[in-house]
Coordinates of C-alpha atoms and ligand atoms in Angstrom, one line a residue:
M1327 CA 97.7 75.8 117.2
K1328 CA 98.2 72.6 119.2
L1329 CA 97.8 69.7 116.9
S1330 CA 97.6 66.7 119.2
V1331 CA 96.0 66.1 122.5
P1332 CA 97.3 63.2 124.7
G1333 CA 94.9 60.3 124.7
R1334 CA 93.1 61.4 121.6
T1335 CA 93.7 60.8 117.9
A1336 CA 94.9 63.8 115.9
A1337 CA 91.7 63.7 113.9
A1338 CA 89.5 63.7 117.0
A1339 CA 91.6 66.5 118.5
A1340 CA 91.1 68.5 115.4
I1341 CA 87.4 68.0 115.6
A1342 CA 87.4 69.0 119.2
V1343 CA 89.3 72.1 118.4
A1344 CA 86.7 72.9 115.8
G1345 CA 84.1 72.5 118.5
L1346 CA 82.0 70.1 116.4
L1347 CA 81.7 67.2 118.9
T1348 CA 81.5 67.1 122.6
T1349 CA 84.5 65.8 124.5
T1350 CA 82.3 62.8 125.6
A1351 CA 82.1 61.7 122.0
I1352 CA 85.9 61.7 121.4
S1353 CA 87.3 60.2 124.6
N1354 CA 89.4 57.2 124.1
A1355 CA 88.5 55.9 127.6
A1356 CA 85.9 53.1 127.7
P1357 CA 82.6 54.7 128.7
A1358 CA 81.2 53.8 132.1
P1359 CA 78.4 51.2 131.7
D1360 CA 75.8 53.8 132.7
A1361 CA 77.4 56.6 130.6
A1362 CA 74.9 58.7 128.5
P1363 CA 75.3 58.0 124.8
A1364 CA 77.7 60.2 123.0
T1365 CA 75.9 63.3 121.7
K1366 CA 76.7 64.9 118.4
A1367 CA 76.4 68.7 118.0
A1368 CA 73.3 69.8 116.1
A1369 CA 73.9 69.5 112.3
A1370 CA 74.0 72.8 110.4
P1371 CA 70.9 73.3 108.3
D1372 CA 70.7 73.8 104.6
I1373 CA 70.1 77.5 103.9
S1374 CA 67.3 78.2 101.4
V1375 CA 69.0 80.0 98.5
E1376 CA 65.5 81.0 97.3
N1377 CA 65.1 82.9 100.5
V1378 CA 68.5 84.5 100.1
K1379 CA 67.6 85.6 96.6
G1380 CA 64.3 87.0 98.0
H1381 CA 66.4 89.2 100.3
L1382 CA 68.5 90.3 97.4
A1383 CA 65.4 91.2 95.4
D1384 CA 64.2 93.3 98.4
L1385 CA 67.6 95.2 98.4
Q1386 CA 67.3 95.8 94.7
S1387 CA 63.8 97.2 95.2
V1388 CA 65.2 99.5 97.9
A1389 CA 67.9 100.7 95.5
D1390 CA 65.4 101.2 92.7
A1391 CA 63.2 103.3 94.9
N1392 CA 66.1 105.5 96.0
G1393 CA 68.0 106.6 93.0
G1394 CA 69.7 103.3 92.1
N1395 CA 72.0 102.8 95.1
R1396 CA 72.2 102.1 98.8
A1397 CA 75.3 104.1 99.6
H1398 CA 76.3 105.5 103.0
G1399 CA 74.5 108.7 103.8
T1400 CA 71.6 108.0 101.5
A1401 CA 67.9 107.2 102.0
G1402 CA 68.6 103.8 100.3
Y1403 CA 71.1 102.9 103.0
K1404 CA 68.7 103.7 105.8
A1405 CA 65.9 101.9 104.1
S1406 CA 68.1 98.8 103.8
I1407 CA 68.7 99.0 107.6
D1408 CA 65.0 99.4 108.3
S1409 CA 64.1 96.4 106.0
L1410 CA 66.6 94.0 107.7
K1411 CA 65.7 95.2 111.2
K1412 CA 62.1 94.4 110.7
K1413 CA 62.8 90.9 109.5
L1414 CA 65.1 90.3 112.5
D1415 CA 62.7 91.8 115.1
D1416 CA 59.8 89.7 113.8
A1417 CA 62.0 86.6 114.1
G1418 CA 62.8 87.3 117.8
F1419 CA 66.2 88.8 117.6
T1420 CA 67.3 91.6 120.0
T1421 CA 68.4 94.3 117.6
S1422 CA 70.1 97.6 118.0
V1423 CA 71.1 100.3 115.6
Q1424 CA 74.4 102.0 116.3
E1425 CA 74.9 105.5 114.8
F1426 CA 78.2 107.1 113.8
T1427 CA 79.4 109.9 111.6
A1428 CA 81.4 109.5 108.5
G1429 CA 82.0 112.0 105.7
G1430 CA 79.7 114.4 107.4
E1431 CA 76.7 112.0 107.2
T1432 CA 75.1 109.8 109.8
G1433 CA 75.9 106.1 109.3
Y1434 CA 74.3 103.1 110.9
N1435 CA 75.3 99.6 112.0
L1436 CA 72.6 97.0 112.7
V1437 CA 73.5 94.5 115.4
A1438 CA 71.2 91.5 116.1
D1439 CA 71.7 89.2 119.1
W1440 CA 70.1 85.8 119.4
P1441 CA 69.0 85.5 123.1
G1442 CA 70.8 82.7 125.0
G1443 CA 74.1 81.0 125.0
D1444 CA 77.2 81.9 127.0
E1445 CA 77.6 85.6 126.6
G1446 CA 81.3 85.2 127.6
K1447 CA 81.9 83.4 124.4
V1448 CA 80.4 85.2 121.4
V1449 CA 80.4 84.0 117.8
M1450 CA 79.8 86.9 115.4
A1451 CA 79.0 87.0 111.7
G1452 CA 79.1 90.3 109.8
A1453 CA 78.7 91.8 106.4
H1454 CA 78.7 95.3 105.1
L1455 CA 75.3 96.6 104.0
D1456 CA 76.3 99.7 102.1
S1457 CA 76.8 99.9 98.4
V1458 CA 79.0 102.3 96.4
S1459 CA 77.1 105.3 95.0
D1460 CA 77.4 103.9 91.4
G1461 CA 75.1 101.0 91.8
P1462 CA 72.7 98.8 93.9
G1463 CA 75.4 96.7 95.4
I1464 CA 73.8 93.3 95.0
N1465 CA 76.9 91.1 94.9
D1466 CA 78.9 93.7 96.8
N1467 CA 77.5 93.2 99.4
G1468 CA 73.9 92.3 99.2
S1469 CA 75.2 88.8 98.9
G1470 CA 77.0 88.6 102.2
S1471 CA 74.2 90.6 103.9
A1472 CA 71.5 88.3 102.6
A1473 CA 73.4 85.1 103.4
I1474 CA 73.9 86.1 107.1
L1475 CA 70.4 87.4 107.3
E1476 CA 68.9 84.1 106.1
T1477 CA 71.3 82.2 108.4
A1478 CA 70.0 84.3 111.3
L1479 CA 66.4 83.7 110.4
T1480 CA 67.1 80.0 110.1
V1481 CA 68.6 80.1 113.7
A1482 CA 65.3 81.5 114.8
R1483 CA 63.1 79.1 112.7
E1484 CA 65.0 76.1 114.1
K1485 CA 65.0 77.5 117.6
Y1486 CA 68.7 76.8 117.7
K1487 CA 70.2 76.7 121.2
P1488 CA 73.9 77.2 120.8
T1489 CA 76.4 76.8 123.6
K1490 CA 78.0 80.1 122.7
H1491 CA 76.1 83.3 122.1
L1492 CA 75.3 84.4 118.5
R1493 CA 75.5 87.9 117.2
F1494 CA 75.0 89.1 113.6
A1495 CA 76.0 92.5 112.3
W1496 CA 75.5 94.6 109.2
W1497 CA 78.1 97.4 108.8
G1498 CA 77.7 100.9 107.4
A1499 CA 80.3 102.8 105.4
E1500 CA 82.6 99.9 104.6
E1501 CA 83.0 101.4 101.1
I1502 CA 84.5 104.6 102.5
G1503 CA 87.0 102.8 104.7
M1504 CA 85.4 100.3 107.0
V1505 CA 84.1 103.1 109.2
G1506 CA 81.1 101.3 110.7
S1507 CA 82.9 98.2 111.8
S1508 CA 85.9 100.2 113.1
H1509 CA 83.4 102.3 115.1
Y1510 CA 81.8 99.2 116.6
V1511 CA 85.2 97.7 117.6
D1512 CA 86.4 101.0 119.0
S1513 CA 83.3 101.4 121.1
L1514 CA 83.5 98.0 122.7
A1515 CA 84.9 97.9 126.2
G1516 CA 88.1 95.8 126.3
A1517 CA 86.3 93.1 128.3
D1518 CA 83.6 92.8 125.7
R1519 CA 86.1 92.6 122.9
S1520 CA 87.8 89.7 124.5
K1521 CA 84.4 87.8 124.8
I1522 CA 84.3 87.6 121.0
S1523 CA 85.7 84.1 120.2
A1524 CA 85.3 84.4 116.5
Y1525 CA 84.4 87.1 113.9
L1526 CA 83.3 85.8 110.5
N1527 CA 83.2 88.2 107.6
F1528 CA 81.3 87.8 104.4
D1529 CA 81.9 90.4 101.7
M1530 CA 81.0 89.3 98.1
L1531 CA 79.7 85.7 98.1
S1532 CA 78.1 85.4 94.6
S1533 CA 80.5 86.9 92.1
P1534 CA 79.1 86.0 88.6
N1535 CA 82.5 84.4 87.5
A1536 CA 82.9 83.0 91.0
G1537 CA 86.0 81.8 92.9
Y1538 CA 86.1 80.2 96.3
F1539 CA 88.5 82.0 98.6
V1540 CA 88.8 81.3 102.3
Y1541 CA 90.5 83.9 104.5
D1542 CA 93.7 82.3 105.9
D1543 CA 93.6 84.1 109.3
D1544 CA 92.6 82.1 112.3
P1545 CA 93.4 78.4 111.7
T1546 CA 90.4 76.9 113.4
I1547 CA 88.0 79.1 111.5
E1548 CA 89.8 78.5 108.2
K1549 CA 89.7 74.8 108.8
T1550 CA 86.0 74.9 109.5
F1551 CA 85.3 76.5 106.1
K1552 CA 87.8 74.3 104.3
D1553 CA 86.1 71.2 105.8
Y1554 CA 82.8 72.3 104.4
Y1555 CA 84.1 72.8 100.9
A1556 CA 86.1 69.6 101.0
D1557 CA 82.9 67.7 101.8
K1558 CA 81.2 69.4 98.8
K1559 CA 84.3 68.6 96.6
V1560 CA 84.9 72.2 95.9
D1561 CA 88.5 73.4 95.8
T1562 CA 89.3 76.6 97.6
E1563 CA 92.2 79.0 97.6
P1564 CA 93.5 81.2 100.4
D1565 CA 92.3 84.7 100.1
T1566 CA 95.4 86.8 99.3
E1567 CA 93.6 89.9 98.3
G1568 CA 91.5 90.6 101.4
D1569 CA 94.0 91.5 104.1
G1570 CA 92.9 94.8 105.5
R1571 CA 90.3 95.2 102.8
S1572 CA 87.1 94.5 104.6
D1573 CA 85.4 94.6 108.0
H1574 CA 87.3 91.8 109.6
A1575 CA 90.4 94.1 109.7
P1576 CA 89.4 96.1 112.7
F1577 CA 88.5 93.0 114.6
Q1578 CA 91.8 91.3 113.7
Q1579 CA 93.7 94.4 114.8
A1580 CA 91.9 94.2 118.2
G1581 CA 93.1 90.6 118.6
V1582 CA 89.8 88.8 117.7
P1583 CA 90.2 85.5 115.8
V1584 CA 88.8 86.2 112.3
G1585 CA 87.9 84.3 109.1
G1586 CA 85.6 84.6 106.2
L1587 CA 84.8 83.9 102.5
F1588 CA 85.1 85.8 99.3
S1589 CA 84.1 85.0 95.7
G1590 CA 86.4 87.5 93.9
A1591 CA 86.2 91.1 92.8
E1592 CA 88.0 93.0 90.1
T1593 CA 90.9 90.7 89.5
T1594 CA 91.0 88.2 86.6
K1595 CA 90.2 84.4 86.8
S1596 CA 93.2 82.4 85.6
A1597 CA 93.0 79.4 83.3
E1598 CA 93.8 77.1 86.2
Q1599 CA 91.0 78.7 88.3
A1600 CA 88.5 78.3 85.4
E1601 CA 89.5 74.7 85.1
K1602 CA 88.6 73.9 88.7
W1603 CA 85.8 76.3 89.3
G1604 CA 84.2 76.7 85.9
G1605 CA 83.5 80.2 84.5
K1606 CA 85.6 82.3 82.2
A1607 CA 89.4 82.5 82.3
G1608 CA 90.7 86.0 81.5
E1609 CA 87.6 87.7 82.8
A1610 CA 87.1 89.4 86.2
F1611 CA 85.5 87.5 89.0
D1612 CA 83.0 90.3 89.0
K1613 CA 83.0 92.5 86.0
C1614 CA 80.2 94.7 87.5
Y1615 CA 82.3 95.3 90.7
H1616 CA 81.4 98.8 92.0
S1617 CA 79.3 99.5 88.9
A1618 CA 75.7 100.2 88.0
C1619 CA 75.3 96.7 86.7
D1620 CA 75.8 95.1 90.1
G1621 CA 72.1 94.2 90.3
V1622 CA 70.1 91.0 90.8
S1623 CA 71.3 89.5 87.6
N1624 CA 75.0 89.9 88.7
I1625 CA 75.1 86.8 90.7
D1626 CA 76.1 83.2 90.4
G1627 CA 73.3 81.2 92.1
T1628 CA 75.5 78.1 92.7
A1629 CA 78.2 80.2 94.6
L1630 CA 75.4 82.0 96.5
D1631 CA 73.9 78.6 97.5
R1632 CA 77.2 77.0 98.5
N1633 CA 78.5 80.0 100.4
S1634 CA 75.2 80.6 102.3
D1635 CA 75.4 76.9 103.4
A1636 CA 79.0 77.5 104.4
V1637 CA 78.0 80.5 106.5
A1638 CA 75.5 78.3 108.4
Y1639 CA 78.0 75.4 108.7
A1640 CA 80.6 77.7 110.4
V1641 CA 78.0 79.5 112.6
W1642 CA 76.7 76.2 113.9
G1643 CA 80.1 74.4 114.1
L1644 CA 81.8 77.2 115.9
S1645 CA 79.0 78.0 118.4
S1646 CA 77.8 74.5 119.4
Ligands
DTR1448 N1 86.2 95.1 100.4 C1 85.7 94.9 99.1 C2 86.2 94.1 98.1 C3 87.3 93.2 98.3 C4 88.3 93.1 97.5 N2 89.1 92.1 97.9 C5 88.6 91.5 98.9 C6 89.0 90.4 99.7 C7 88.2 89.9 100.7 C8 87.0 90.6 101.0 C9 86.6 91.7 100.2 C10 87.4 92.1 99.2 C11 84.6 95.9 98.8 O1 83.7 96.0 99.5 O2 84.7 96.6 97.7
ZN1449 ZN1 82.9 97.3 97.5
ZN1450 ZN1 82.3 94.8 99.7

Protein backbone atom coordinates (compact mmCIF):
# COMPACT_ATOMS: atom_id res chain seq x y z
CA MET A 1 0.00 0.00 0.00
CA LYS A 2 1.25 3.49 -0.84
CA LEU A 3 1.91 5.30 2.40
CA SER A 4 2.35 8.90 1.32
CA VAL A 5 0.69 11.09 -1.23
CA PRO A 6 2.58 14.19 -2.43
CA GLY A 7 1.13 17.37 -1.01
CA ARG A 8 -0.66 15.63 1.85
CA THR A 9 0.44 14.63 5.30
CA ALA A 10 0.92 10.91 5.84
CA ALA A 11 -1.95 10.94 8.33
CA ALA A 12 -4.27 12.66 5.90
CA ALA A 13 -3.25 10.24 3.17
CA ALA A 14 -4.02 7.31 5.45
CA ILE A 15 -7.44 8.76 6.18
CA ALA A 16 -8.03 9.26 2.47
CA VAL A 17 -7.06 5.66 1.79
CA ALA A 18 -9.54 4.53 4.41
CA GLY A 19 -12.14 6.62 2.60
CA LEU A 20 -13.29 8.42 5.73
CA LEU A 21 -12.98 12.01 4.49
CA THR A 22 -13.47 13.61 1.13
CA THR A 23 -10.38 14.84 -0.71
CA THR A 24 -11.67 18.40 -0.27
CA ALA A 25 -11.25 18.00 3.46
CA ILE A 26 -7.62 16.95 3.32
CA SER A 27 -6.14 19.13 0.60
CA ASN A 28 -3.20 21.22 1.72
CA ALA A 29 -3.97 23.88 -0.88
CA ALA A 30 -5.65 27.01 0.44
CA PRO A 31 -9.34 26.80 -0.38
CA ALA A 32 -10.73 29.23 -2.92
CA PRO A 33 -12.66 31.99 -1.16
CA ASP A 34 -15.98 30.68 -2.42
CA ALA A 35 -15.13 26.99 -1.81
CA ALA A 36 -17.81 24.94 -0.09
CA PRO A 37 -16.93 24.04 3.50
CA ALA A 38 -15.09 20.77 3.89
CA THR A 39 -17.57 17.96 4.34
CA LYS A 40 -17.02 15.04 6.64
CA ALA A 41 -18.31 11.56 5.85
CA ALA A 42 -21.42 10.55 7.80
CA ALA A 43 -20.42 9.21 11.21
CA ALA A 44 -21.09 5.55 11.82
CA PRO A 45 -24.00 5.03 14.21
CA ASP A 46 -23.98 3.14 17.47
CA ILE A 47 -25.62 -0.25 16.90
CA SER A 48 -28.22 -1.22 19.49
CA VAL A 49 -26.88 -4.30 21.27
CA GLU A 50 -30.38 -4.86 22.67
CA ASN A 51 -31.64 -5.24 19.11
CA VAL A 52 -28.74 -7.57 18.28
CA LYS A 53 -29.64 -9.69 21.33
CA GLY A 54 -33.26 -9.69 20.13
CA HIS A 55 -32.12 -11.26 16.84
CA LEU A 56 -30.15 -13.87 18.81
CA ALA A 57 -33.27 -14.68 20.87
CA ASP A 58 -35.20 -15.15 17.62
CA LEU A 59 -32.54 -17.57 16.32
CA GLN A 60 -32.64 -19.47 19.62
CA SER A 61 -36.43 -19.77 19.28
CA VAL A 62 -35.98 -21.10 15.76
CA ALA A 63 -33.56 -23.75 17.06
CA ASP A 64 -35.85 -24.63 19.98
CA ALA A 65 -38.76 -25.17 17.59
CA ASN A 66 -36.66 -27.34 15.26
CA GLY A 67 -34.90 -29.99 17.32
CA GLY A 68 -32.28 -27.72 18.91
CA ASN A 69 -30.21 -26.68 15.91
CA ARG A 70 -30.17 -24.65 12.69
CA ALA A 71 -27.82 -26.85 10.65
CA HIS A 72 -27.57 -27.03 6.85
CA GLY A 73 -30.34 -29.16 5.36
CA THR A 74 -32.72 -28.79 8.33
CA ALA A 75 -36.01 -26.99 8.83
CA GLY A 76 -34.24 -24.84 11.45
CA TYR A 77 -31.85 -23.48 8.84
CA LYS A 78 -34.64 -22.64 6.39
CA ALA A 79 -36.64 -20.98 9.18
CA SER A 80 -33.56 -18.86 10.03
CA ILE A 81 -33.38 -17.69 6.39
CA ASP A 82 -37.12 -16.90 6.33
CA SER A 83 -36.93 -14.91 9.58
CA LEU A 84 -34.04 -12.72 8.40
CA LYS A 85 -35.50 -12.26 4.93
CA LYS A 86 -38.74 -10.89 6.35
CA LYS A 87 -36.91 -8.36 8.56
CA LEU A 88 -34.82 -7.17 5.59
CA ASP A 89 -37.74 -7.03 3.13
CA ASP A 90 -39.79 -5.01 5.62
CA ALA A 91 -36.89 -2.54 5.95
CA GLY A 92 -36.65 -1.93 2.18
CA PHE A 93 -33.77 -4.21 1.13
CA THR A 94 -33.79 -6.01 -2.20
CA THR A 95 -33.32 -9.63 -1.13
CA SER A 96 -32.63 -12.81 -3.02
CA VAL A 97 -32.27 -16.39 -1.87
CA GLN A 98 -29.65 -18.38 -3.76
CA GLU A 99 -30.02 -22.16 -3.72
CA PHE A 100 -27.25 -24.73 -3.97
CA THR A 101 -26.77 -28.39 -3.14
CA ALA A 102 -24.41 -29.72 -0.50
CA GLY A 103 -24.30 -33.16 1.08
CA GLY A 104 -27.40 -34.13 -0.89
CA GLU A 105 -29.46 -31.35 0.71
CA THR A 106 -30.62 -27.99 -0.60
CA GLY A 107 -28.75 -25.06 0.92
CA TYR A 108 -29.60 -21.36 0.87
CA ASN A 109 -27.68 -18.07 0.85
CA LEU A 110 -29.57 -14.87 1.60
CA VAL A 111 -28.30 -11.74 -0.16
CA ALA A 112 -29.67 -8.28 0.65
CA ASP A 113 -28.82 -5.20 -1.42
CA TRP A 114 -29.41 -1.66 -0.20
CA PRO A 115 -30.67 0.26 -3.23
CA GLY A 116 -28.36 3.08 -4.36
CA GLY A 117 -24.65 3.82 -4.40
CA ASP A 118 -22.16 3.08 -7.17
CA GLU A 119 -22.83 -0.51 -8.22
CA GLY A 120 -19.34 -0.63 -9.70
CA LYS A 121 -17.93 -0.41 -6.17
CA VAL A 122 -19.60 -2.82 -3.79
CA VAL A 123 -18.88 -3.13 -0.07
CA MET A 124 -20.09 -6.49 1.20
CA ALA A 125 -20.53 -7.75 4.77
CA GLY A 126 -21.21 -11.45 5.34
CA ALA A 127 -21.73 -14.04 8.06
CA HIS A 128 -22.64 -17.71 8.01
CA LEU A 129 -26.12 -18.45 9.27
CA ASP A 130 -25.89 -22.23 9.67
CA SER A 131 -25.10 -23.92 12.97
CA VAL A 132 -23.56 -27.33 13.50
CA SER A 133 -26.08 -30.09 14.17
CA ASP A 134 -25.04 -30.37 17.84
CA GLY A 135 -26.46 -27.03 18.97
CA PRO A 136 -28.30 -23.77 18.26
CA GLY A 137 -25.21 -21.87 17.04
CA ILE A 138 -25.71 -18.60 18.90
CA ASN A 139 -22.12 -17.44 19.22
CA ASP A 140 -21.16 -19.51 16.13
CA ASN A 141 -22.58 -17.77 14.22
CA GLY A 142 -25.81 -16.17 15.36
CA SER A 143 -23.52 -13.40 16.66
CA GLY A 144 -22.04 -12.42 13.28
CA SER A 145 -25.42 -12.92 11.58
CA ALA A 146 -27.25 -10.72 14.10
CA ALA A 147 -24.56 -8.01 14.09
CA ILE A 148 -24.68 -7.57 10.30
CA LEU A 149 -28.49 -7.84 10.34
CA GLU A 150 -28.81 -5.00 12.85
CA THR A 151 -26.21 -2.99 10.90
CA ALA A 152 -28.30 -3.46 7.75
CA LEU A 153 -31.51 -2.46 9.57
CA THR A 154 -29.69 0.62 10.91
CA VAL A 155 -28.65 1.55 7.35
CA ALA A 156 -32.35 1.50 6.48
CA ARG A 157 -33.51 3.34 9.61
CA GLU A 158 -30.94 6.10 9.02
CA LYS A 159 -31.72 6.22 5.30
CA TYR A 160 -27.96 6.05 4.74
CA LYS A 161 -26.87 7.09 1.26
CA PRO A 162 -23.38 5.65 0.80
CA THR A 163 -21.17 6.55 -2.16
CA LYS A 164 -20.52 2.84 -2.75
CA HIS A 165 -23.17 0.14 -3.01
CA LEU A 166 -23.89 -1.96 0.09
CA ARG A 167 -24.61 -5.69 0.07
CA PHE A 168 -25.13 -7.98 3.05
CA ALA A 169 -25.03 -11.79 2.84
CA TRP A 170 -25.82 -14.75 5.09
CA TRP A 171 -24.15 -17.97 3.99
CA GLY A 172 -25.39 -21.52 4.17
CA ALA A 173 -23.31 -24.64 4.79
CA GLU A 174 -20.17 -22.93 6.14
CA GLU A 175 -19.88 -25.65 8.74
CA ILE A 176 -19.48 -28.34 6.11
CA GLY A 177 -16.77 -26.49 4.18
CA MET A 178 -17.87 -22.95 3.23
CA VAL A 179 -20.11 -24.36 0.54
CA GLY A 180 -22.58 -21.43 0.33
CA SER A 181 -20.00 -18.65 0.07
CA SER A 182 -17.93 -20.69 -2.41
CA HIS A 183 -21.04 -21.21 -4.52
CA TYR A 184 -21.80 -17.47 -4.46
CA VAL A 185 -18.26 -16.51 -5.55
CA ASP A 186 -18.17 -19.22 -8.24
CA SER A 187 -21.48 -18.07 -9.66
CA LEU A 188 -20.44 -14.41 -9.98
CA ALA A 189 -19.38 -13.29 -13.45
CA GLY A 190 -15.75 -12.14 -13.46
CA ALA A 191 -16.86 -8.54 -14.01
CA ASP A 192 -19.15 -8.67 -10.97
CA ARG A 193 -16.40 -10.17 -8.83
CA SER A 194 -14.10 -7.27 -9.64
CA LYS A 195 -16.79 -4.77 -8.58
CA ILE A 196 -16.53 -5.96 -4.97
CA SER A 197 -14.11 -3.51 -3.37
CA ALA A 198 -14.26 -5.14 0.08
CA TYR A 199 -15.67 -8.31 1.66
CA LEU A 200 -15.97 -8.16 5.46
CA ASN A 201 -16.49 -11.46 7.29
CA PHE A 202 -17.96 -11.89 10.75
CA ASP A 203 -17.80 -15.39 12.24
CA MET A 204 -18.03 -15.51 16.06
CA LEU A 205 -18.28 -12.03 17.61
CA SER A 206 -19.41 -12.72 21.18
CA SER A 207 -17.30 -15.59 22.52
CA PRO A 208 -18.00 -15.82 26.27
CA ASN A 209 -14.28 -15.60 27.18
CA ALA A 210 -13.71 -13.08 24.39
CA GLY A 211 -10.62 -12.06 22.50
CA TYR A 212 -10.41 -9.29 19.92
CA PHE A 213 -8.86 -10.62 16.73
CA VAL A 214 -8.69 -8.61 13.50
CA TYR A 215 -8.01 -10.41 10.21
CA ASP A 216 -4.63 -9.28 8.88
CA ASP A 217 -5.51 -9.51 5.20
CA ASP A 218 -6.25 -6.30 3.28
CA PRO A 219 -4.29 -3.47 5.01
CA THR A 220 -6.94 -0.77 4.50
CA ILE A 221 -9.69 -2.93 5.97
CA GLU A 222 -7.46 -4.09 8.82
CA LYS A 223 -6.56 -0.47 9.62
CA THR A 224 -10.22 0.51 9.65
CA PHE A 225 -11.00 -2.06 12.36
CA LYS A 226 -7.83 -1.32 14.31
CA ASP A 227 -8.64 2.41 14.33
CA TYR A 228 -12.06 1.63 15.80
CA TYR A 229 -10.59 -0.44 18.65
CA ALA A 230 -7.74 2.01 19.28
CA ASP A 231 -10.33 4.73 19.79
CA LYS A 232 -12.14 2.48 22.29
CA LYS A 233 -8.81 1.63 23.98
CA VAL A 234 -9.26 -2.07 23.28
CA ASP A 235 -6.12 -3.99 22.29
CA THR A 236 -6.39 -6.30 19.30
CA GLU A 237 -4.32 -9.14 17.93
CA PRO A 238 -4.05 -10.28 14.34
CA ASP A 239 -6.17 -13.34 13.66
CA THR A 240 -3.71 -16.15 13.04
CA GLU A 241 -6.26 -18.97 13.25
CA GLY A 242 -8.65 -17.85 10.58
CA ASP A 243 -6.80 -18.21 7.30
CA GLY A 244 -8.95 -20.36 5.09
CA ARG A 245 -11.30 -21.22 7.95
CA SER A 246 -14.32 -19.07 7.15
CA ASP A 247 -16.32 -17.51 4.33
CA HIS A 248 -13.78 -14.82 3.46
CA ALA A 249 -11.53 -17.54 1.98
CA PRO A 250 -13.36 -17.97 -1.35
CA PHE A 251 -13.49 -14.18 -1.81
CA GLN A 252 -9.79 -13.86 -1.05
CA GLN A 253 -8.96 -16.64 -3.51
CA ALA A 254 -10.92 -14.73 -6.16
CA GLY A 255 -8.81 -11.61 -5.57
CA VAL A 256 -11.32 -9.62 -3.49
CA PRO A 257 -9.83 -7.53 -0.62
CA VAL A 258 -11.04 -9.14 2.64
CA GLY A 259 -11.08 -8.43 6.35
CA GLY A 260 -13.05 -9.31 9.42
CA LEU A 261 -13.31 -9.88 13.15
CA PHE A 262 -13.21 -12.94 15.40
CA SER A 263 -13.58 -13.33 19.19
CA GLY A 264 -12.03 -16.81 19.50
CA ALA A 265 -13.16 -20.42 19.34
CA GLU A 266 -11.68 -23.59 20.82
CA THR A 267 -8.17 -22.39 21.63
CA THR A 268 -7.12 -21.30 25.12
CA LYS A 269 -6.80 -17.71 26.33
CA SER A 270 -3.27 -17.03 27.59
CA ALA A 271 -2.37 -15.19 30.80
CA GLU A 272 -1.26 -12.16 28.75
CA GLN A 273 -4.53 -12.16 26.83
CA ALA A 274 -6.56 -12.37 30.06
CA GLU A 275 -4.50 -9.48 31.41
CA LYS A 276 -5.46 -7.17 28.54
CA TRP A 277 -8.96 -8.43 27.73
CA GLY A 278 -10.21 -9.77 31.05
CA GLY A 279 -11.78 -13.21 31.25
CA LYS A 280 -10.18 -16.49 32.22
CA ALA A 281 -6.62 -17.53 31.35
CA GLY A 282 -6.26 -21.23 30.62
CA GLU A 283 -9.85 -21.57 29.36
CA ALA A 284 -11.12 -21.70 25.79
CA PHE A 285 -12.41 -18.46 24.25
CA ASP A 286 -15.63 -20.40 23.66
CA LYS A 287 -15.97 -23.57 25.72
CA CYS A 288 -19.35 -24.24 24.07
CA TYR A 289 -17.84 -24.11 20.56
CA HIS A 290 -19.81 -26.52 18.33
CA SER A 291 -21.76 -27.83 21.34
CA ALA A 292 -25.33 -27.96 22.58
CA CYS A 293 -24.52 -25.21 25.12
CA ASP A 294 -23.90 -22.58 22.38
CA GLY A 295 -27.20 -20.91 23.29
CA VAL A 296 -28.26 -17.38 24.25
CA SER A 297 -26.36 -17.51 27.53
CA ASN A 298 -23.12 -18.36 25.68
CA ILE A 299 -22.29 -14.75 24.86
CA ASP A 300 -20.20 -11.88 26.17
CA GLY A 301 -22.46 -8.84 25.89
CA THR A 302 -19.55 -6.39 25.92
CA ALA A 303 -17.81 -8.15 23.02
CA LEU A 304 -21.11 -8.34 21.14
CA ASP A 305 -21.68 -4.61 21.68
CA ARG A 306 -18.17 -3.50 20.68
CA ASN A 307 -17.98 -5.83 17.69
CA SER A 308 -21.42 -4.82 16.39
CA ASP A 309 -20.34 -1.17 16.54
CA ALA A 310 -17.09 -2.12 14.76
CA VAL A 311 -19.13 -3.74 11.96
CA ALA A 312 -21.03 -0.49 11.46
CA TYR A 313 -17.85 1.60 11.69
CA ALA A 314 -16.27 -0.40 8.87
CA VAL A 315 -19.42 -0.54 6.74
CA TRP A 316 -19.85 3.23 6.97
CA GLY A 317 -16.15 4.08 6.73
CA LEU A 318 -15.44 1.90 3.70
CA SER A 319 -18.58 2.84 1.76
CA SER A 320 -18.84 6.60 2.25
N1 LIG B 1 -14.96 -21.03 10.94
C1 LIG B 1 -15.30 -21.28 12.27
C2 LIG B 1 -14.50 -21.07 13.40
C3 LIG B 1 -13.20 -20.41 13.36
C4 LIG B 1 -12.09 -20.92 13.87
N2 LIG B 1 -11.09 -20.04 13.72
C5 LIG B 1 -11.52 -18.95 13.09
C6 LIG B 1 -10.89 -17.78 12.73
C7 LIG B 1 -11.60 -16.81 12.10
C8 LIG B 1 -12.95 -16.98 11.84
C9 LIG B 1 -13.61 -18.15 12.21
C10 LIG B 1 -12.87 -19.14 12.84
C11 LIG B 1 -16.54 -22.08 12.48
O1 LIG B 1 -17.53 -21.65 11.92
O2 LIG B 1 -16.55 -23.10 13.17
ZN1 LIG C 1 -18.48 -23.42 13.52
ZN1 LIG D 1 -18.51 -20.11 12.42
